[in-house]
């Protein structure tokens, strides 16, 4: 067997070998892209963790090892793996299922980690069996409706935080939203200001030039301004506050077999939605880069990311549209 053939076999198992050799120009481009995306990933991950019903710092766990292993074993150089809005929303929905019964925050987090592990196993199995074409059996109107509905639910689920008002829990989502809107006259003006300001910055910067990292600029600007204005002190605003320091201690979730079985349908939903998201992102990016991609390999990469992440307290992750687009525009060439 010739050496190139051996390298091809090794690269099929470990896709990151295709990155090498990396020249200094490519390495610099990847470093810039990685730095830019990380500034967006940190606050985004903490927000998405709360959307999943978890403490904010669980978003940082999901933004660490899964991001690394998703890049190492995926096929698209610009696809950014980590916490995403739709997967977080589904995670919250799955774990709120009445069959799982009442639970405290710690057990809720254990189930979220177990859900990531199951989703990872299913993704690797689908990728190894080359079943990625299963996505073709989902009608496009279903995907479009699901995506748009998810975006609306995500937006309205944050309306209480946007106005600085408590979000009721009546069991009827639209009623909860209407109750918040009916009390909008009692909103916290400081919170409303810091809700409106980033939206205005993003809108204006995108109108000027869509290549401007508007999300990054809005986040950094608001962090600096909130510190100058003493938002958490004199203005009485609410911030994330202190988070546990250090790396998460490796371990497996302590849940029962019946709970694991009850999580299986939810894990399948997480996998299918993640596959839809990743497929959409990859097709758009590769249409611009003209680079080939292997969706089955991407399934394996996402599966590895979820399994490794589950041992470091990560909840389910997937390919991010916004961060992948930022990766591309920031000049990422490889997964490095």
Coordinates of C-alpha atoms in Angstrom, one line a residue:
X1 CA 0.0 0.0 0.0
X2 CA 1.4 3.4 -1.0
X3 CA 1.7 6.2 1.6
X4 CA -1.0 8.5 -0.1
X5 CA -3.5 5.7 0.2
X6 CA -2.7 5.3 3.9
X7 CA -3.1 9.0 4.4
X8 CA -6.5 8.9 2.6
X9 CA -7.7 6.1 4.9
X10 CA -6.5 8.0 8.0
X11 CA -8.2 11.2 6.8
X12 CA -11.5 9.4 6.3
X13 CA -11.4 8.4 10.0
X14 CA -9.9 11.6 11.2
X15 CA -11.0 14.4 8.8
X16 CA -8.9 17.1 10.6
X17 CA -5.8 15.5 9.0
X18 CA -6.9 17.2 5.7
X19 CA -6.1 20.6 7.3
X20 CA -2.4 19.9 7.1
X21 CA 0.0 21.3 6.1
X22 CA -1.3 24.7 7.2
X23 CA 0.5 27.7 5.8
X24 CA 1.0 30.9 8.0
X25 CA -1.6 32.9 6.0
X26 CA -4.3 30.2 6.5
X27 CA -3.4 29.9 10.2
X28 CA -3.7 33.6 10.7
X29 CA -7.1 33.7 8.9
X30 CA -8.4 30.9 11.1
X31 CA -7.1 32.6 14.3
X32 CA -8.9 35.8 13.4
X33 CA -12.1 33.9 12.6
X34 CA -11.9 31.9 15.8
X35 CA -11.4 35.0 17.9
X36 CA -14.3 36.9 16.4
X37 CA -16.7 33.9 16.7
X38 CA -15.7 33.3 20.3
X39 CA -16.7 36.8 21.3
X40 CA -20.2 36.1 19.9
X41 CA -20.3 32.5 21.2
X42 CA -19.8 33.3 24.9
X43 CA -22.9 35.5 25.5
X44 CA -24.9 33.6 23.0
X45 CA -24.2 30.3 24.7
X46 CA -25.2 31.6 28.1
X47 CA -28.5 33.0 26.6
X48 CA -29.3 29.7 24.9
X49 CA -28.7 27.7 28.0
X50 CA -31.3 29.8 29.8
X51 CA -33.6 29.2 26.9
X52 CA -33.1 25.5 27.5
X53 CA -34.1 26.0 31.2
X54 CA -30.6 25.6 32.5
X55 CA -28.3 27.9 34.4
X56 CA -26.3 30.2 32.1
X57 CA -22.9 28.5 32.8
X58 CA -24.1 25.3 31.2
X59 CA -24.0 27.2 27.9
X60 CA -20.2 27.6 28.4
X61 CA -19.8 23.9 28.9
X62 CA -21.7 23.3 25.7
X63 CA -19.4 25.9 24.0
X64 CA -16.2 24.2 24.9
X65 CA -15.4 20.6 24.0
X66 CA -18.4 20.2 21.6
X67 CA -17.1 23.1 19.6
X68 CA -13.6 21.6 19.3
X69 CA -14.7 18.0 18.5
X70 CA -17.4 19.2 16.0
X71 CA -14.6 21.0 14.1
X72 CA -12.2 18.0 14.3
X73 CA -14.6 15.4 13.0
X74 CA -17.0 17.4 10.8
X75 CA -16.7 17.9 7.0
X76 CA -17.4 21.6 6.6
X77 CA -14.6 23.9 7.6
X78 CA -16.8 26.8 8.5
X79 CA -19.6 25.0 10.4
X80 CA -19.5 26.2 14.0
X81 CA -20.8 23.6 16.5
X82 CA -22.3 24.6 19.8
X83 CA -25.5 25.7 21.5
X84 CA -28.2 26.9 19.1
X85 CA -31.6 28.4 19.7
X86 CA -33.8 25.7 18.1
X87 CA -32.0 22.8 19.9
X88 CA -32.2 24.7 23.2
X89 CA -35.9 25.3 22.8
X90 CA -36.5 21.6 21.9
X91 CA -34.4 20.5 24.9
X92 CA -36.6 22.6 27.2
X93 CA -39.8 21.2 25.6
X94 CA -38.6 17.6 25.9
X95 CA -37.5 17.9 29.5
X96 CA -40.7 19.5 30.5
X97 CA -42.6 16.4 29.4
X98 CA -45.0 15.3 32.1
X99 CA -43.8 11.7 31.8
X100 CA -40.5 12.7 33.3
X101 CA -42.3 14.0 36.4
X102 CA -41.3 17.0 38.6
X103 CA -37.6 17.6 39.1
X104 CA -35.2 20.1 40.6
X105 CA -32.6 22.1 38.7
X106 CA -29.8 19.5 39.2
X107 CA -31.8 16.6 37.9
X108 CA -33.1 18.7 35.0
X109 CA -29.5 19.3 34.1
X110 CA -28.6 15.6 34.4
X111 CA -31.4 14.8 31.9
X112 CA -30.2 17.5 29.5
X113 CA -26.8 15.9 29.5
X114 CA -28.2 12.5 29.0
X115 CA -30.3 13.9 26.1
X116 CA -27.0 15.1 24.5
X117 CA -25.5 11.6 24.9
X118 CA -28.5 9.9 23.2
X119 CA -28.5 12.4 20.4
X120 CA -24.8 11.8 19.8
X121 CA -25.3 8.0 19.6
X122 CA -28.1 8.4 17.1
X123 CA -26.2 10.9 15.0
X124 CA -23.1 8.6 14.8
X125 CA -25.3 5.6 13.9
X126 CA -27.1 7.6 11.1
X127 CA -23.7 8.8 9.8
X128 CA -22.0 5.4 9.9
X129 CA -25.0 3.9 8.1
X130 CA -25.0 6.7 5.6
X131 CA -28.6 7.6 6.3
X132 CA -28.3 11.4 5.9
X133 CA -30.6 11.3 2.8
X134 CA -33.4 10.8 5.3
X135 CA -33.6 14.6 5.4
X136 CA -35.0 14.4 1.8
X137 CA -38.2 12.8 3.1
X138 CA -39.2 15.8 5.1
X139 CA -41.3 18.2 3.0
X140 CA -39.8 21.7 2.6
X141 CA -43.0 23.5 3.8
X142 CA -42.7 21.5 7.0
X143 CA -39.1 22.6 7.5
X144 CA -40.0 26.2 6.6
X145 CA -43.0 26.3 9.0
X146 CA -41.1 24.6 11.8
X147 CA -38.2 27.1 11.5
X148 CA -40.4 30.2 11.3
X149 CA -42.6 29.0 14.2
X150 CA -39.5 28.2 16.3
X151 CA -38.1 31.7 15.6
X152 CA -41.4 33.3 16.8
X153 CA -41.5 31.2 19.9
X154 CA -37.9 32.0 20.8
X155 CA -38.5 35.7 20.3
X156 CA -41.7 35.8 22.3
X157 CA -40.2 33.6 25.1
X158 CA -37.7 36.4 25.8
X159 CA -40.3 39.2 26.0
X160 CA -40.4 39.2 29.8
X161 CA -36.6 39.7 30.0
X162 CA -36.8 42.3 27.3
X163 CA -39.2 44.5 29.3
X164 CA -37.8 43.5 32.7
X165 CA -41.0 41.8 33.8
X166 CA -41.6 38.3 35.3
X167 CA -42.8 35.7 32.7
X168 CA -45.9 33.9 34.1
X169 CA -46.3 30.2 33.7
X170 CA -50.0 29.5 33.1
X171 CA -49.3 26.5 30.8
X172 CA -50.6 28.4 27.8
X173 CA -47.7 30.2 26.0
X174 CA -49.8 32.8 24.2
X175 CA -51.6 33.7 27.4
X176 CA -48.2 34.2 29.1
X177 CA -47.1 36.6 26.4
X178 CA -50.3 38.5 26.6
X179 CA -50.0 38.9 30.3
X180 CA -46.5 40.3 30.0
X181 CA -47.7 42.8 27.3
X182 CA -50.7 43.8 29.4
X183 CA -48.2 44.9 32.2
X184 CA -45.8 46.6 29.8
X185 CA -46.5 50.0 31.5
X186 CA -44.7 48.6 34.6
X187 CA -41.6 47.7 32.6
X188 CA -38.0 48.5 33.8
X189 CA -36.9 51.4 31.6
X190 CA -33.2 50.5 32.0
X191 CA -33.8 46.9 30.9
X192 CA -35.9 48.1 28.0
X193 CA -33.1 50.4 26.9
X194 CA -30.5 47.7 26.9
X195 CA -33.0 45.5 25.0
X196 CA -33.7 48.1 22.3
X197 CA -30.1 49.4 21.9
X198 CA -28.5 46.2 20.5
X199 CA -31.4 45.7 18.1
X200 CA -30.9 49.3 16.8
X201 CA -27.2 48.8 16.4
X202 CA -27.6 45.5 14.5
X203 CA -30.2 47.0 12.2
X204 CA -28.2 50.2 11.4
X205 CA -24.9 48.3 10.9
X206 CA -26.5 45.7 8.6
X207 CA -28.0 48.5 6.5
X208 CA -24.6 50.1 6.1
X209 CA -22.8 46.8 5.2
X210 CA -23.8 43.3 6.0
X211 CA -20.1 42.2 6.3
X212 CA -19.8 44.4 9.4
X213 CA -19.8 42.1 12.5
X214 CA -22.9 43.8 13.9
X215 CA -23.7 41.2 16.5
X216 CA -20.2 41.4 17.9
X217 CA -20.2 45.2 18.0
X218 CA -23.6 45.3 19.6
X219 CA -22.6 42.9 22.4
X220 CA -19.2 44.6 23.2
X221 CA -20.8 48.0 23.1
X222 CA -23.6 47.1 25.5
X223 CA -21.2 45.4 27.9
X224 CA -19.0 48.5 28.0
X225 CA -22.0 50.8 28.3
X226 CA -23.6 48.8 31.1
X227 CA -20.4 48.9 33.1
X228 CA -20.0 52.7 32.6
X229 CA -23.7 53.3 33.6
X230 CA -23.5 50.8 36.5
X231 CA -26.5 48.9 35.1
X232 CA -26.3 46.2 37.8
X233 CA -26.0 48.6 40.6
X234 CA -27.4 52.2 40.4
X235 CA -29.8 51.3 37.7
X236 CA -31.1 48.1 39.4
X237 CA -30.6 45.9 36.3
X238 CA -30.1 42.1 36.3
X239 CA -26.9 40.5 35.1
X240 CA -25.7 36.9 34.8
X241 CA -23.4 37.4 37.8
X242 CA -20.7 35.0 39.1
X243 CA -20.4 31.7 37.4
X244 CA -18.5 28.6 38.6
X245 CA -14.8 28.8 37.8
X246 CA -12.6 26.1 36.2
X247 CA -13.5 23.3 33.9
X248 CA -16.5 21.0 34.5
X249 CA -15.6 17.8 36.2
X250 CA -15.9 14.8 33.8
X251 CA -18.7 12.4 34.6
X252 CA -21.8 10.6 33.4
X253 CA -25.4 11.7 34.3
X254 CA -27.1 9.9 37.1
X255 CA -30.5 8.9 35.6
X256 CA -32.5 5.7 35.6
X257 CA -33.1 3.4 32.6
X258 CA -36.9 4.3 32.4
X259 CA -35.9 8.0 32.2
X260 CA -33.4 7.2 29.5
X261 CA -36.0 5.4 27.5
X262 CA -38.5 8.3 27.9
X263 CA -35.8 10.6 26.5
X264 CA -35.4 8.6 23.2
X265 CA -38.2 10.2 21.3
X266 CA -36.9 13.7 22.3
X267 CA -33.4 12.7 21.2
X268 CA -34.7 11.8 17.8
X269 CA -36.4 15.2 17.4
X270 CA -33.2 16.9 18.5
X271 CA -31.3 14.9 15.8
X272 CA -33.7 15.6 13.0
X273 CA -33.9 19.3 13.8
X274 CA -30.1 19.5 14.1
X275 CA -29.8 17.7 10.8
X276 CA -32.1 20.2 9.1
X277 CA -30.1 23.1 10.6
X278 CA -26.7 21.7 9.7
X279 CA -27.8 20.8 6.1
X280 CA -29.2 24.3 5.5
X281 CA -26.0 26.0 6.8
X282 CA -23.6 23.7 5.0
X283 CA -25.4 24.0 1.6
X284 CA -25.3 27.8 1.8
X285 CA -21.7 28.0 2.8
X286 CA -20.4 25.4 0.4
X287 CA -22.3 27.1 -2.5
X288 CA -20.0 30.1 -1.8
X289 CA -16.7 28.3 -1.0
X290 CA -17.2 25.6 -3.8
X291 CA -15.8 23.0 -1.4
X292 CA -17.3 19.5 -1.3
X293 CA -18.9 18.2 1.9
X294 CA -20.0 14.9 3.3
X295 CA -23.3 15.1 5.3
X296 CA -22.8 11.6 6.7
X297 CA -19.4 12.7 8.1
X298 CA -21.0 15.8 9.5
X299 CA -23.5 13.6 11.3
X300 CA -20.6 11.7 12.8
X301 CA -18.9 14.9 13.7
X302 CA -22.0 16.3 15.4
X303 CA -22.5 12.9 17.2
X304 CA -18.9 12.9 18.5
X305 CA -19.4 16.5 19.7
X306 CA -22.5 15.6 21.7
X307 CA -21.1 12.5 23.2
X308 CA -17.8 14.1 24.3
X309 CA -19.8 17.1 25.5
X310 CA -22.1 14.9 27.6
X311 CA -19.1 13.9 29.7
X312 CA -18.4 17.5 30.4
X313 CA -22.0 18.6 31.4
X314 CA -23.0 19.8 28.0
X315 CA -26.6 19.8 26.8
X316 CA -27.4 19.0 23.1
X317 CA -25.5 21.0 20.5
X318 CA -25.8 21.5 16.7
X319 CA -24.4 23.5 13.9
X320 CA -25.1 27.3 14.3
X321 CA -26.3 29.4 11.4
X322 CA -25.2 32.8 12.8
X323 CA -21.7 31.7 14.0
X324 CA -21.1 29.6 10.9
X325 CA -21.9 32.6 8.7
X326 CA -19.6 34.8 10.9
X327 CA -16.9 32.1 10.5
X328 CA -17.2 32.4 6.8
X329 CA -17.2 36.2 6.6
X330 CA -14.4 36.4 9.1
X331 CA -12.2 34.3 6.7
X332 CA -12.1 30.8 8.2
X333 CA -10.3 28.4 5.8
X334 CA -10.1 25.2 7.9
X335 CA -11.6 23.9 11.1
X336 CA -8.5 25.0 13.0

